[in-house]
Amino acid sequence: MRDKADGNDCVIALDVGGTSMKGALLGRDLKALRTVRRATPRRAGPDAVTAEICAVLRDLDRDAATRGLRVQGAGVVVPGIVDEETGTAVYSANLGWRDLPLAALLAGTSGLPVALGHDVRAGGVAECRLGAARGAQDVWFVPIGTGISAAVFCDGRPVRAHGYAGELGHVVVEPGGEPCACGARGCLETAASAAAISSAYSARSGRRVEGAAAVAARLAQGDPDARAVWDRAVEALATALATATTLFAPEVVVLGGGLAEAGGPLLDPLRASLARRLTFQRRPELVLAALGDMAGCLGAGLAAWHAADGAGSPQRLPETPWAATS
């Protein structure tokens, strides 16, 4: 830990995605003092990605110094399987890491204390503390993008299982269905991810589209092919969420990612389809994420402040799942 924080101090928050990185200097109130976006050089290999993360941390640290601010630490969140307790990037198909002691590596290179986290769990923490699930104790945060994952909170505590928990996208919803990149068949991701929706529409209609937003636009125009693909995705999501509801009884399910930007055309039929599947279970409130694409970055900031304080984040989250290495 650096010197005791005061009003002139900040933390660095960095959300590393497969395509881009979002970084910020965040004050104690989590207001952004500066934001940066960089491309993630994943095609250049895992070492290049790690080097770029270090470069962004150094740049933000220097910028803080020019502003008369002291950086108390950094929070870095990444995709894949992440063991926050040991600061290890266990596996990332997109970034090429396997059993990489990333927190220690970044701390040694940057000279900053580094708290390592998972991007979706970080986004879930932020939505629970600052966003759409504020005040709830039992929450699922489900961003729907190229893939589908989930951050799971029970009794106010994150469910981690050393990084393996929350893989909602690989719940089988269509037994014997389409092959999934994970090796199974009929996973939720093969029907309801943004990539699956656009691919299914292109195959069904013969008209190529890029992204689920284009399918949503055609849905609004009354396109029957878009309706068929959209309905399949909604039913698949409802099936997976019914399983999650039966097992974990969330109060709130927060839907994020690009698909959630459709708003009512997603939420309204999904609520109805989920309700048809539930009998005795507690029915969760389905809501849209409030923090947009900054959720992961804000979650990284919460992690950094938690580590700097040595006990409790600005929102006093019990048992926050961050490992700090200085």
Short mmCIF file of C-alpha atoms in Angstrom, two decimals:
data_model
loop_
_atom_site.label_atom_id
_atom_site.label_comp_id
_atom_site.label_asym_id
_atom_site.label_seq_id
_atom_site.Cartn_x
_atom_site.Cartn_y
_atom_site.Cartn_z
CA MET A 1 0.00 0.00 0.00
CA ARG A 2 1.23 3.50 -0.78
CA ASP A 3 0.98 6.39 1.64
CA LYS A 4 -2.38 6.91 3.25
CA ALA A 5 -4.88 8.27 0.71
CA ASP A 6 -6.22 11.81 0.94
CA GLY A 7 -8.31 14.13 -1.21
CA ASN A 8 -5.53 14.50 -3.80
CA ASP A 9 -5.25 10.78 -4.44
CA CYS A 10 -6.70 8.56 -7.10
CA VAL A 11 -6.51 5.04 -8.48
CA ILE A 12 -6.01 3.69 -11.97
CA ALA A 13 -8.79 1.52 -13.38
CA LEU A 14 -8.29 -0.55 -16.53
CA ASP A 15 -10.80 -2.82 -18.27
CA VAL A 16 -9.04 -5.05 -20.81
CA GLY A 17 -11.25 -6.48 -23.53
CA GLY A 18 -10.53 -8.62 -26.55
CA THR A 19 -10.87 -5.62 -28.86
CA SER A 20 -10.09 -2.56 -26.75
CA MET A 21 -8.98 -1.33 -23.34
CA LYS A 22 -10.77 1.32 -21.30
CA GLY A 23 -8.72 3.07 -18.65
CA ALA A 24 -9.36 5.90 -16.20
CA LEU A 25 -8.01 7.86 -13.29
CA LEU A 26 -10.71 7.68 -10.61
CA GLY A 27 -11.02 9.75 -7.47
CA ARG A 28 -12.43 8.50 -4.20
CA ASP A 29 -15.92 9.35 -5.47
CA LEU A 30 -15.22 7.22 -8.59
CA LYS A 31 -15.53 10.27 -10.84
CA ALA A 32 -13.24 9.98 -13.86
CA LEU A 33 -10.42 12.51 -13.86
CA ARG A 34 -9.16 11.19 -17.18
CA THR A 35 -10.20 8.38 -19.51
CA VAL A 36 -8.26 6.60 -22.24
CA ARG A 37 -9.08 3.97 -24.82
CA ARG A 38 -6.52 1.81 -26.57
CA ALA A 39 -6.76 -1.06 -29.00
CA THR A 40 -5.93 -4.47 -27.55
CA PRO A 41 -3.12 -5.93 -29.70
CA ARG A 42 -4.29 -9.52 -29.28
CA ARG A 43 -3.28 -10.52 -32.81
CA ALA A 44 0.30 -9.70 -31.87
CA GLY A 45 0.19 -12.32 -29.10
CA PRO A 46 -0.21 -12.50 -25.33
CA ASP A 47 3.13 -10.82 -24.56
CA ALA A 48 2.12 -7.81 -26.64
CA VAL A 49 -1.16 -7.52 -24.74
CA THR A 50 0.65 -7.62 -21.41
CA ALA A 51 3.15 -5.01 -22.61
CA GLU A 52 0.32 -2.71 -23.72
CA ILE A 53 -1.41 -3.02 -20.33
CA CYS A 54 1.85 -2.00 -18.64
CA ALA A 55 2.21 0.93 -21.04
CA VAL A 56 -1.30 2.19 -20.24
CA LEU A 57 -0.66 1.91 -16.49
CA ARG A 58 2.58 3.87 -16.81
CA ASP A 59 0.93 6.55 -18.98
CA LEU A 60 -1.91 7.06 -16.51
CA ASP A 61 0.51 7.12 -13.58
CA ARG A 62 2.53 9.87 -15.29
CA ASP A 63 -0.64 11.80 -16.12
CA ALA A 64 -1.69 11.66 -12.48
CA ALA A 65 1.67 13.08 -11.45
CA THR A 66 1.28 16.03 -13.82
CA ARG A 67 -2.09 16.75 -12.18
CA GLY A 68 -0.59 16.72 -8.71
CA LEU A 69 -2.29 13.44 -7.82
CA ARG A 70 -0.85 10.39 -6.13
CA VAL A 71 -1.89 6.99 -7.47
CA GLN A 72 -2.78 4.66 -4.60
CA GLY A 73 -2.91 1.58 -6.78
CA ALA A 74 -4.41 0.05 -9.90
CA GLY A 75 -7.32 -2.25 -10.61
CA VAL A 76 -7.07 -4.30 -13.80
CA VAL A 77 -9.88 -6.53 -15.01
CA VAL A 78 -9.56 -9.06 -17.82
CA PRO A 79 -11.70 -11.68 -19.57
CA GLY A 80 -11.46 -15.45 -19.31
CA ILE A 81 -10.99 -17.49 -16.15
CA VAL A 82 -9.46 -15.32 -13.44
CA ASP A 83 -8.49 -16.37 -9.94
CA GLU A 84 -8.70 -13.10 -8.01
CA GLU A 85 -7.40 -14.65 -4.81
CA THR A 86 -4.02 -15.46 -6.37
CA GLY A 87 -3.97 -12.69 -8.97
CA THR A 88 -3.76 -15.25 -11.79
CA ALA A 89 -5.13 -15.08 -15.33
CA VAL A 90 -5.89 -18.81 -15.46
CA TYR A 91 -7.09 -18.96 -19.06
CA SER A 92 -8.18 -16.60 -21.83
CA ALA A 93 -8.95 -17.93 -25.29
CA ASN A 94 -9.11 -14.39 -26.72
CA LEU A 95 -5.89 -13.08 -25.19
CA GLY A 96 -3.83 -16.26 -25.15
CA TRP A 97 -3.01 -16.36 -21.43
CA ARG A 98 -2.73 -19.54 -19.40
CA ASP A 99 -1.78 -19.64 -15.70
CA LEU A 100 -0.22 -16.20 -15.94
CA PRO A 101 0.57 -14.49 -12.57
CA LEU A 102 -0.65 -11.25 -14.07
CA ALA A 103 -1.10 -9.18 -10.90
CA ALA A 104 2.49 -9.80 -9.81
CA LEU A 105 3.83 -9.23 -13.32
CA LEU A 106 2.01 -5.89 -13.70
CA ALA A 107 2.98 -4.77 -10.21
CA GLY A 108 6.63 -5.57 -10.84
CA THR A 109 6.68 -3.72 -14.16
CA SER A 110 4.61 -0.67 -13.25
CA GLY A 111 5.71 -0.22 -9.65
CA LEU A 112 2.05 0.03 -8.59
CA PRO A 113 0.05 -2.20 -6.29
CA VAL A 114 -2.26 -4.09 -8.69
CA ALA A 115 -5.61 -5.74 -7.92
CA LEU A 116 -6.57 -8.22 -10.62
CA GLY A 117 -10.18 -9.09 -11.36
CA HIS A 118 -12.55 -10.62 -13.90
CA ASP A 119 -14.21 -8.17 -16.27
CA VAL A 120 -17.76 -9.46 -15.85
CA ARG A 121 -17.54 -9.84 -12.07
CA ALA A 122 -16.09 -6.33 -11.89
CA GLY A 123 -19.00 -5.03 -13.94
CA GLY A 124 -21.38 -6.87 -11.65
CA VAL A 125 -19.79 -5.33 -8.55
CA ALA A 126 -20.20 -1.89 -10.09
CA GLU A 127 -23.84 -2.48 -11.02
CA CYS A 128 -24.52 -3.76 -7.48
CA ARG A 129 -22.85 -0.81 -5.79
CA LEU A 130 -23.53 2.03 -8.20
CA GLY A 131 -26.00 0.94 -10.83
CA ALA A 132 -29.13 -1.02 -11.64
CA ALA A 133 -28.88 -3.54 -8.76
CA ARG A 134 -27.98 -1.09 -6.01
CA GLY A 135 -29.36 -2.31 -2.67
CA ALA A 136 -29.97 -5.90 -3.80
CA GLN A 137 -28.13 -8.83 -2.22
CA ASP A 138 -28.93 -11.66 -4.64
CA VAL A 139 -28.03 -10.58 -8.15
CA TRP A 140 -27.06 -11.96 -11.55
CA PHE A 141 -25.29 -9.57 -13.92
CA VAL A 142 -25.52 -10.98 -17.45
CA PRO A 143 -23.77 -9.06 -20.24
CA ILE A 144 -24.73 -10.42 -23.65
CA GLY A 145 -22.18 -9.76 -26.35
CA THR A 146 -19.95 -11.92 -28.51
CA GLY A 147 -20.28 -14.42 -25.66
CA ILE A 148 -22.45 -14.69 -22.56
CA SER A 149 -21.15 -14.81 -19.02
CA ALA A 150 -22.55 -13.89 -15.64
CA ALA A 151 -21.48 -12.41 -12.33
CA VAL A 152 -23.32 -14.14 -9.48
CA PHE A 153 -23.89 -12.59 -6.05
CA CYS A 154 -25.58 -14.46 -3.21
CA ASP A 155 -26.29 -12.77 0.13
CA GLY A 156 -24.15 -9.86 -1.04
CA ARG A 157 -21.13 -12.05 -1.75
CA PRO A 158 -19.69 -12.96 -5.14
CA VAL A 159 -19.68 -16.62 -6.17
CA ARG A 160 -16.22 -17.24 -7.68
CA ALA A 161 -15.16 -20.91 -7.47
CA HIS A 162 -11.58 -19.87 -8.31
CA GLY A 163 -12.83 -18.14 -11.46
CA TYR A 164 -14.99 -20.93 -12.90
CA ALA A 165 -18.41 -19.74 -11.69
CA GLY A 166 -20.90 -17.86 -13.83
CA GLU A 167 -20.47 -19.48 -17.25
CA LEU A 168 -24.14 -19.06 -18.10
CA GLY A 169 -23.36 -19.07 -21.81
CA HIS A 170 -22.45 -22.75 -21.59
CA VAL A 171 -25.66 -23.96 -20.02
CA VAL A 172 -27.17 -26.32 -22.59
CA VAL A 173 -30.55 -24.98 -23.72
CA GLU A 174 -30.94 -26.96 -26.96
CA PRO A 175 -29.74 -30.55 -26.33
CA GLY A 176 -28.02 -31.89 -29.42
CA GLY A 177 -28.07 -28.40 -30.95
CA GLU A 178 -25.38 -26.48 -32.75
CA PRO A 179 -21.75 -27.06 -31.79
CA CYS A 180 -20.25 -24.53 -29.40
CA ALA A 181 -16.64 -23.35 -29.32
CA CYS A 182 -16.36 -24.92 -25.85
CA GLY A 183 -16.81 -28.41 -27.35
CA ALA A 184 -20.40 -29.01 -26.24
CA ARG A 185 -23.57 -28.67 -28.31
CA GLY A 186 -26.61 -26.48 -27.83
CA CYS A 187 -25.07 -24.02 -25.35
CA LEU A 188 -26.86 -20.74 -24.72
CA GLU A 189 -24.15 -18.90 -26.63
CA THR A 190 -25.04 -20.79 -29.83
CA ALA A 191 -28.55 -19.31 -29.78
CA ALA A 192 -28.56 -16.04 -27.87
CA SER A 193 -25.16 -14.35 -28.08
CA ALA A 194 -24.94 -11.32 -30.33
CA ALA A 195 -22.69 -13.26 -32.68
CA ALA A 196 -25.11 -16.20 -32.84
CA ILE A 197 -28.09 -13.93 -33.55
CA SER A 198 -26.43 -12.16 -36.46
CA SER A 199 -25.06 -15.43 -37.84
CA ALA A 200 -28.43 -17.17 -37.59
CA TYR A 201 -30.18 -14.28 -39.32
CA SER A 202 -27.65 -14.20 -42.15
CA ALA A 203 -28.01 -17.96 -42.68
CA ARG A 204 -31.81 -17.91 -42.54
CA SER A 205 -32.43 -14.83 -44.69
CA GLY A 206 -29.48 -14.97 -47.05
CA ARG A 207 -28.79 -11.33 -46.16
CA ARG A 208 -25.55 -10.75 -44.28
CA VAL A 209 -25.71 -8.50 -41.20
CA GLU A 210 -23.13 -7.43 -38.67
CA GLY A 211 -24.22 -7.67 -35.06
CA ALA A 212 -27.45 -8.22 -33.18
CA ALA A 213 -28.37 -4.53 -33.42
CA ALA A 214 -28.94 -4.94 -37.15
CA VAL A 215 -31.28 -7.86 -36.46
CA ALA A 216 -33.12 -5.81 -33.86
CA ALA A 217 -33.59 -3.05 -36.44
CA ARG A 218 -35.08 -5.53 -38.90
CA LEU A 219 -37.28 -6.90 -36.13
CA ALA A 220 -38.74 -3.42 -35.66
CA GLN A 221 -39.51 -3.33 -39.39
CA GLY A 222 -41.53 -6.55 -39.18
CA ASP A 223 -38.97 -8.84 -40.83
CA PRO A 224 -40.21 -12.44 -40.27
CA ASP A 225 -36.70 -13.88 -40.38
CA ALA A 226 -35.59 -11.45 -37.70
CA ARG A 227 -38.65 -12.41 -35.63
CA ALA A 228 -37.84 -16.13 -35.83
CA VAL A 229 -34.19 -15.64 -34.85
CA TRP A 230 -35.08 -13.19 -32.07
CA ASP A 231 -37.77 -15.46 -30.61
CA ARG A 232 -35.33 -18.37 -30.53
CA ALA A 233 -32.78 -16.24 -28.66
CA VAL A 234 -35.38 -15.05 -26.14
CA GLU A 235 -36.58 -18.61 -25.47
CA ALA A 236 -33.00 -19.79 -24.99
CA LEU A 237 -32.27 -16.96 -22.55
CA ALA A 238 -35.48 -17.68 -20.64
CA THR A 239 -34.55 -21.35 -20.34
CA ALA A 240 -31.12 -20.55 -18.94
CA LEU A 241 -32.43 -17.88 -16.58
CA ALA A 242 -35.13 -20.25 -15.31
CA THR A 243 -32.36 -22.66 -14.31
CA ALA A 244 -30.41 -19.84 -12.66
CA THR A 245 -33.54 -18.67 -10.83
CA THR A 246 -34.32 -22.14 -9.53
CA LEU A 247 -30.78 -22.68 -8.25
CA PHE A 248 -29.88 -19.20 -6.92
CA ALA A 249 -33.17 -17.26 -6.51
CA PRO A 250 -31.83 -13.85 -7.59
CA GLU A 251 -33.81 -10.76 -6.66
CA VAL A 252 -32.55 -8.93 -9.72
CA VAL A 253 -31.12 -9.98 -13.07
CA VAL A 254 -29.24 -7.13 -14.74
CA LEU A 255 -28.90 -7.51 -18.51
CA GLY A 256 -26.01 -5.71 -20.16
CA GLY A 257 -23.94 -5.84 -23.30
CA GLY A 258 -24.90 -4.92 -26.82
CA LEU A 259 -28.03 -7.06 -26.97
CA ALA A 260 -29.55 -5.32 -23.96
CA GLU A 261 -29.45 -2.04 -25.87
CA ALA A 262 -32.55 -3.31 -27.70
CA GLY A 263 -34.48 -2.49 -24.51
CA GLY A 264 -38.17 -3.38 -24.60
CA PRO A 265 -38.00 -5.76 -27.58
CA LEU A 266 -35.71 -7.93 -25.46
CA LEU A 267 -37.01 -7.32 -21.94
CA ASP A 268 -40.75 -7.60 -22.60
CA PRO A 269 -40.81 -11.05 -24.26
CA LEU A 270 -38.04 -12.31 -21.97
CA ARG A 271 -40.03 -11.40 -18.86
CA ALA A 272 -43.09 -13.17 -20.24
CA SER A 273 -41.17 -16.26 -21.31
CA LEU A 274 -39.37 -16.54 -17.96
CA ALA A 275 -42.65 -16.13 -16.06
CA ARG A 276 -44.17 -19.05 -17.99
CA ARG A 277 -41.32 -21.29 -16.84
CA LEU A 278 -41.52 -20.47 -13.14
CA THR A 279 -43.94 -21.93 -10.64
CA PHE A 280 -42.90 -21.66 -6.98
CA GLN A 281 -39.61 -19.82 -7.54
CA ARG A 282 -38.95 -16.25 -6.48
CA ARG A 283 -39.41 -14.21 -9.64
CA PRO A 284 -36.50 -11.88 -10.31
CA GLU A 285 -36.83 -8.36 -11.56
CA LEU A 286 -35.27 -8.09 -15.03
CA VAL A 287 -33.62 -4.71 -15.59
CA LEU A 288 -31.18 -3.13 -18.00
CA ALA A 289 -27.64 -2.30 -16.89
CA ALA A 290 -27.19 1.33 -15.87
CA LEU A 291 -23.44 1.85 -16.31
CA GLY A 292 -22.99 0.91 -19.95
CA ASP A 293 -19.53 0.00 -21.15
CA MET A 294 -17.92 1.73 -18.14
CA ALA A 295 -19.15 -0.93 -15.69
CA GLY A 296 -15.95 -2.98 -15.89
CA CYS A 297 -13.75 0.08 -15.52
CA LEU A 298 -15.70 1.29 -12.48
CA GLY A 299 -15.50 -2.19 -10.99
CA ALA A 300 -11.74 -2.10 -11.48
CA GLY A 301 -11.69 1.22 -9.64
CA LEU A 302 -13.64 -0.28 -6.75
CA ALA A 303 -11.07 -3.08 -6.61
CA ALA A 304 -8.18 -0.66 -6.53
CA TRP A 305 -9.70 1.41 -3.71
CA HIS A 306 -10.49 -1.76 -1.77
CA ALA A 307 -6.85 -2.80 -1.98
CA ALA A 308 -5.59 0.71 -1.13
CA ASP A 309 -7.85 0.93 1.92
CA GLY A 310 -6.87 -2.49 3.12
CA ALA A 311 -10.48 -3.13 4.22
CA GLY A 312 -13.65 -2.43 2.28
CA SER A 313 -14.27 -0.59 -0.96
CA PRO A 314 -15.89 2.87 -1.14
CA GLN A 315 -19.20 1.00 -1.01
CA ARG A 316 -18.05 -1.33 1.81
CA LEU A 317 -18.68 -4.50 -0.12
CA PRO A 318 -18.29 -7.52 2.18
CA GLU A 319 -15.73 -10.06 1.06
CA THR A 320 -14.88 -8.28 -2.17
CA PRO A 321 -13.05 -10.79 -4.43
CA TRP A 322 -9.87 -8.90 -5.17
CA ALA A 323 -6.28 -9.97 -4.70
CA ALA A 324 -3.69 -7.19 -4.47
CA THR A 325 -0.02 -7.60 -5.19
CA SER A 326 2.41 -4.78 -4.42
#
